[in-house]
Coordinates of C-alpha atoms in Angstrom, one line a residue:
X74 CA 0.0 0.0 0.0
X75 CA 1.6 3.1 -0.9
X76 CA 1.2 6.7 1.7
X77 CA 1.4 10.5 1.0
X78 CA 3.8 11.8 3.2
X79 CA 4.0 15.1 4.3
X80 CA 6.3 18.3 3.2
X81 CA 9.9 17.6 2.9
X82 CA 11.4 19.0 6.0
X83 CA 13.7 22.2 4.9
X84 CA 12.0 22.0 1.4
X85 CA 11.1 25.5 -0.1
X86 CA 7.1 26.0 -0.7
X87 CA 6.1 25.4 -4.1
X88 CA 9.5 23.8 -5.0
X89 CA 8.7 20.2 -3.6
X90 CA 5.7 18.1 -3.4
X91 CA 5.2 15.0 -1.1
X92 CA 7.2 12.1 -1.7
X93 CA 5.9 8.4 -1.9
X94 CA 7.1 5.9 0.3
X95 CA 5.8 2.0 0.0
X96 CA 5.3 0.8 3.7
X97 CA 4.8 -2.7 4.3
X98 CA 4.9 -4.8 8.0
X99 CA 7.7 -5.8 10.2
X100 CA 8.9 -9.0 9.8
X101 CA 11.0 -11.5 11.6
X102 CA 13.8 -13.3 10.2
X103 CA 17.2 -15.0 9.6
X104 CA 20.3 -12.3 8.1
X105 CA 22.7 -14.6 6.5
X106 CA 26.0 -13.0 5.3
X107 CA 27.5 -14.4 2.0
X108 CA 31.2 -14.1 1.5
X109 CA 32.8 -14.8 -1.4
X110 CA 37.1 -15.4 -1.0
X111 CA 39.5 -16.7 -3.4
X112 CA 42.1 -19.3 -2.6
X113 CA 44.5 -22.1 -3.5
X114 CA 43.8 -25.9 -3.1
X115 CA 46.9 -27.6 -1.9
X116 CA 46.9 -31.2 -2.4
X117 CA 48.7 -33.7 0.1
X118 CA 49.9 -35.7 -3.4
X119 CA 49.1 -35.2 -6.9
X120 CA 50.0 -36.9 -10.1
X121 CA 50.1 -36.5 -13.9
X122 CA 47.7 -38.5 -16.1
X123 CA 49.5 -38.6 -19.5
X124 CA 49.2 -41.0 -22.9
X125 CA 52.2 -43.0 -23.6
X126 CA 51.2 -42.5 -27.5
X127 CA 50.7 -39.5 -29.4
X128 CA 47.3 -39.1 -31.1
X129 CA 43.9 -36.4 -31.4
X130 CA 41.4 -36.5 -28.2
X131 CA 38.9 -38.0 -28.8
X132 CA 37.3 -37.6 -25.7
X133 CA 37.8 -36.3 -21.7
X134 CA 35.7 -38.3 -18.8
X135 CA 35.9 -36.2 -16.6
X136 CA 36.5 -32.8 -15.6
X137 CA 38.1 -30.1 -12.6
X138 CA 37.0 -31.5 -9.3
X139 CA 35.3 -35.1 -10.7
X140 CA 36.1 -37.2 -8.0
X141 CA 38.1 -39.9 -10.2
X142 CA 39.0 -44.2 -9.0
X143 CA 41.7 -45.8 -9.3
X144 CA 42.1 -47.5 -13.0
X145 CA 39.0 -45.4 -14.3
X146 CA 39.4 -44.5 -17.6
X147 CA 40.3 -40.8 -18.0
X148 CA 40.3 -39.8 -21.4
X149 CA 40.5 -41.6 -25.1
X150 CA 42.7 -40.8 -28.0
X151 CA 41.6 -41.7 -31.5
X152 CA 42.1 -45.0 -32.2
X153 CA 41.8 -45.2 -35.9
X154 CA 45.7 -45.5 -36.8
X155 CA 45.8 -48.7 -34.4
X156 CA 43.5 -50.6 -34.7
X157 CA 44.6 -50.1 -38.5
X158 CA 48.0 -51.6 -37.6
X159 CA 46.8 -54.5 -35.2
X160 CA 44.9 -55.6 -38.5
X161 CA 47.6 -55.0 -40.2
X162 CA 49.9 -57.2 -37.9
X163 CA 47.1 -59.5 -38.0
X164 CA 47.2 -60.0 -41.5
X165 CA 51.0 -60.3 -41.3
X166 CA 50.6 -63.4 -39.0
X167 CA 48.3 -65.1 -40.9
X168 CA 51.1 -65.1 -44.0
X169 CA 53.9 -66.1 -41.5
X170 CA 51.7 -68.9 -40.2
X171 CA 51.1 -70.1 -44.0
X172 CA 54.5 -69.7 -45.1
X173 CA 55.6 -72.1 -42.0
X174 CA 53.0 -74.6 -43.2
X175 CA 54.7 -74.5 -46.9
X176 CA 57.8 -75.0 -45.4
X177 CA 56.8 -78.0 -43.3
X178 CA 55.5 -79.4 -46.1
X179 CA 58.0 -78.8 -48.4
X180 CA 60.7 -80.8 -46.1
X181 CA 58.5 -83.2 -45.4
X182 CA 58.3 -84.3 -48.7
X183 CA 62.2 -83.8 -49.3
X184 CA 62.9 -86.0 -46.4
X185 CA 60.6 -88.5 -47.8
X186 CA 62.5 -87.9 -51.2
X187 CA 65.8 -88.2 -49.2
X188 CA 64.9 -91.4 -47.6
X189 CA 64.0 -93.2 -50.9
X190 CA 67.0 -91.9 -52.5
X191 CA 69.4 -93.4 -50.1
X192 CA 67.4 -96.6 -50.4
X193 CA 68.4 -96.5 -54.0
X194 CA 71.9 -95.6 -53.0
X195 CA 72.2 -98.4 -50.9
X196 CA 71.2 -100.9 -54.2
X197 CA 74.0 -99.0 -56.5
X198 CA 70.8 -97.7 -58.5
X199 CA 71.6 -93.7 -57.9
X200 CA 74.3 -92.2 -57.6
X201 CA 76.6 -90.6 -55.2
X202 CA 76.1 -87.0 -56.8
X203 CA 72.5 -87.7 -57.1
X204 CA 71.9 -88.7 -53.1
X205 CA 74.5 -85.0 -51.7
X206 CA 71.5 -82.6 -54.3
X207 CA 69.6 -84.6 -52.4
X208 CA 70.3 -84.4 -49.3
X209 CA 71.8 -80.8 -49.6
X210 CA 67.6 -79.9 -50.5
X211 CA 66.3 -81.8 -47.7
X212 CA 68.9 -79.3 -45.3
X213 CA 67.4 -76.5 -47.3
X214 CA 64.1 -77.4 -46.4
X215 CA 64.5 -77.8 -42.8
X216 CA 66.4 -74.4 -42.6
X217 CA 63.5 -72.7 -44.5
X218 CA 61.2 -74.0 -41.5
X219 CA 63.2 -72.3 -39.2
X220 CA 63.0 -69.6 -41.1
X221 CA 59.3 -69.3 -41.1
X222 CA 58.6 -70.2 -37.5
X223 CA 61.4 -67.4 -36.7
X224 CA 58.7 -65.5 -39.3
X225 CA 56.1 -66.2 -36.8
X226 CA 57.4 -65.4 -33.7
X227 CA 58.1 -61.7 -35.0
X228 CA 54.7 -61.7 -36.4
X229 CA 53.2 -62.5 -33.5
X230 CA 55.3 -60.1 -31.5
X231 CA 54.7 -57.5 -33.9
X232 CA 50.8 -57.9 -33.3
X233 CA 51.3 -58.0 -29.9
X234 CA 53.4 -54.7 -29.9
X235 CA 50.2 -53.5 -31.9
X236 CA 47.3 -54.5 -29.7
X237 CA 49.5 -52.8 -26.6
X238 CA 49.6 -49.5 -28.5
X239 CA 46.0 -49.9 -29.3
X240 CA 45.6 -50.0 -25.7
X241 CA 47.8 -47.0 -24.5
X242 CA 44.8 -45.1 -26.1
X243 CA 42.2 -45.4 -23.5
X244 CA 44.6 -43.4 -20.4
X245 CA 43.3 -44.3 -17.1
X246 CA 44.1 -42.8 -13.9
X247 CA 46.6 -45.4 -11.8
X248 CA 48.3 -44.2 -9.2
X249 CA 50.2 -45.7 -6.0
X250 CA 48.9 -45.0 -2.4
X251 CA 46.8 -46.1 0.0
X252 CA 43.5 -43.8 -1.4
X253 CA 41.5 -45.1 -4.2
X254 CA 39.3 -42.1 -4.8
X255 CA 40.9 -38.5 -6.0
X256 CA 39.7 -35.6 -7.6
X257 CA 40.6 -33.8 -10.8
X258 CA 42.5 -30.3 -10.0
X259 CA 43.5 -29.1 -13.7
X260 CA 42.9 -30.3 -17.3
X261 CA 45.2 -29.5 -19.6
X262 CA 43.6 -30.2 -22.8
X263 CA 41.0 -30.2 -24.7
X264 CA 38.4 -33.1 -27.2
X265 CA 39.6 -32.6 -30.4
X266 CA 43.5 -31.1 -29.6
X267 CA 46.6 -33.4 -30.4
X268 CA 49.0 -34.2 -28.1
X269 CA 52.1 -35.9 -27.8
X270 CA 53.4 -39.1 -26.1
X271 CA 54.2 -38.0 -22.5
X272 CA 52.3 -34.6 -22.6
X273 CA 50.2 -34.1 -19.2
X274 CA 46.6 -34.3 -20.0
X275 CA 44.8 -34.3 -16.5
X276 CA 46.2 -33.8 -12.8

């Protein structure tokens, strides 16, 4: 409800009318005071989250003061690239384990050849010359097994070398100590910037 109060004390006549004032009933009730400060979080341990593989960000879980677990995933990097090269490695093995199946084939049948020829030799029907080209293929054979199955094992290691990397994209938070449960303080980066092995991405 709004008043008419009365002349201005001190005011001159004619130069001031009444001025309103909006009146309204007492009322009890709680004062709180707000303050606002500024500080500086200091942490009793902190550690770097970085990717142990270059690549774009793909993707941040979490953000400043996400409470974060131990082993949780923290951010992704594009994957494309390796999972390219574990099919690539994949694809290698395959070959390796083929060529080692030739191979084992092939000195099978020289041994087999080998073994006839010297039953030959033994009844004068071949000669000497005939049974060392012989033999000298069937050592050829064996040492191409080798070969192969040496073949494989780098394959394999390669595609296992392959499948880690693929992994190193998906950077989790792991960290030694008796707490399992921290919080993010900074973030260094951003979806879609590129970073390089090593570079800090989340503390």
């Amino acid at each position: 409800e709004q008043r008419q109060a009365g002349p201005t004390p001190g005011a001159r006549n004619g130069n001031a009318g009444p001025a309103p004032v909006e009146v309204a009933p007492v009322e009890h009730g709680t004062i709180i005071l707000r303050r606002v400060f500024s500080g500086t979080l200091e942490s009793r341990a902190s550690f770097l989250v970085a990717p142990k593989v270059g690549g774009r960000v793909e993707r941040i879980a979490v953000d400043l003061a996400d409470p974060v677990t131990r082993g949780q995933v923290g951010a992704e990097l594009d994957h494309v690239e390796y999972k390219q090269a574990v099919a690539q490695s994949t694809a290698e093995l395959q070959v390796a384990n083929s060529n080692l199946s030739q191979a084992v084939s092939s000195q099978e049948i020289a041994q087999r050849e080998l073994e006839r020829i010297r039953t030959l030799e033994g009844r004068g029907v071949v000669s000497e010359s005939q049974l060392d080209a012989v033999e000298a293929d069937a050592i050829a054979k064996r040492a191409a097994v080798e070969v192969a199955k040496a073949q494989v094992a780098r394959a394999e290691a390669t595609l296992e070398a392959a499948n880690i990397r693929l992994g190193y994209t998906r950077i989790t938070a792991s960290w030694t100590g008796d707490s399992d449960r921290r919080f993010v303080a900074k973030r260094f980066v951003d979806e879609g910037d590129t970073v390089s092995a090593g570079a800090p991405l989340l503390e």
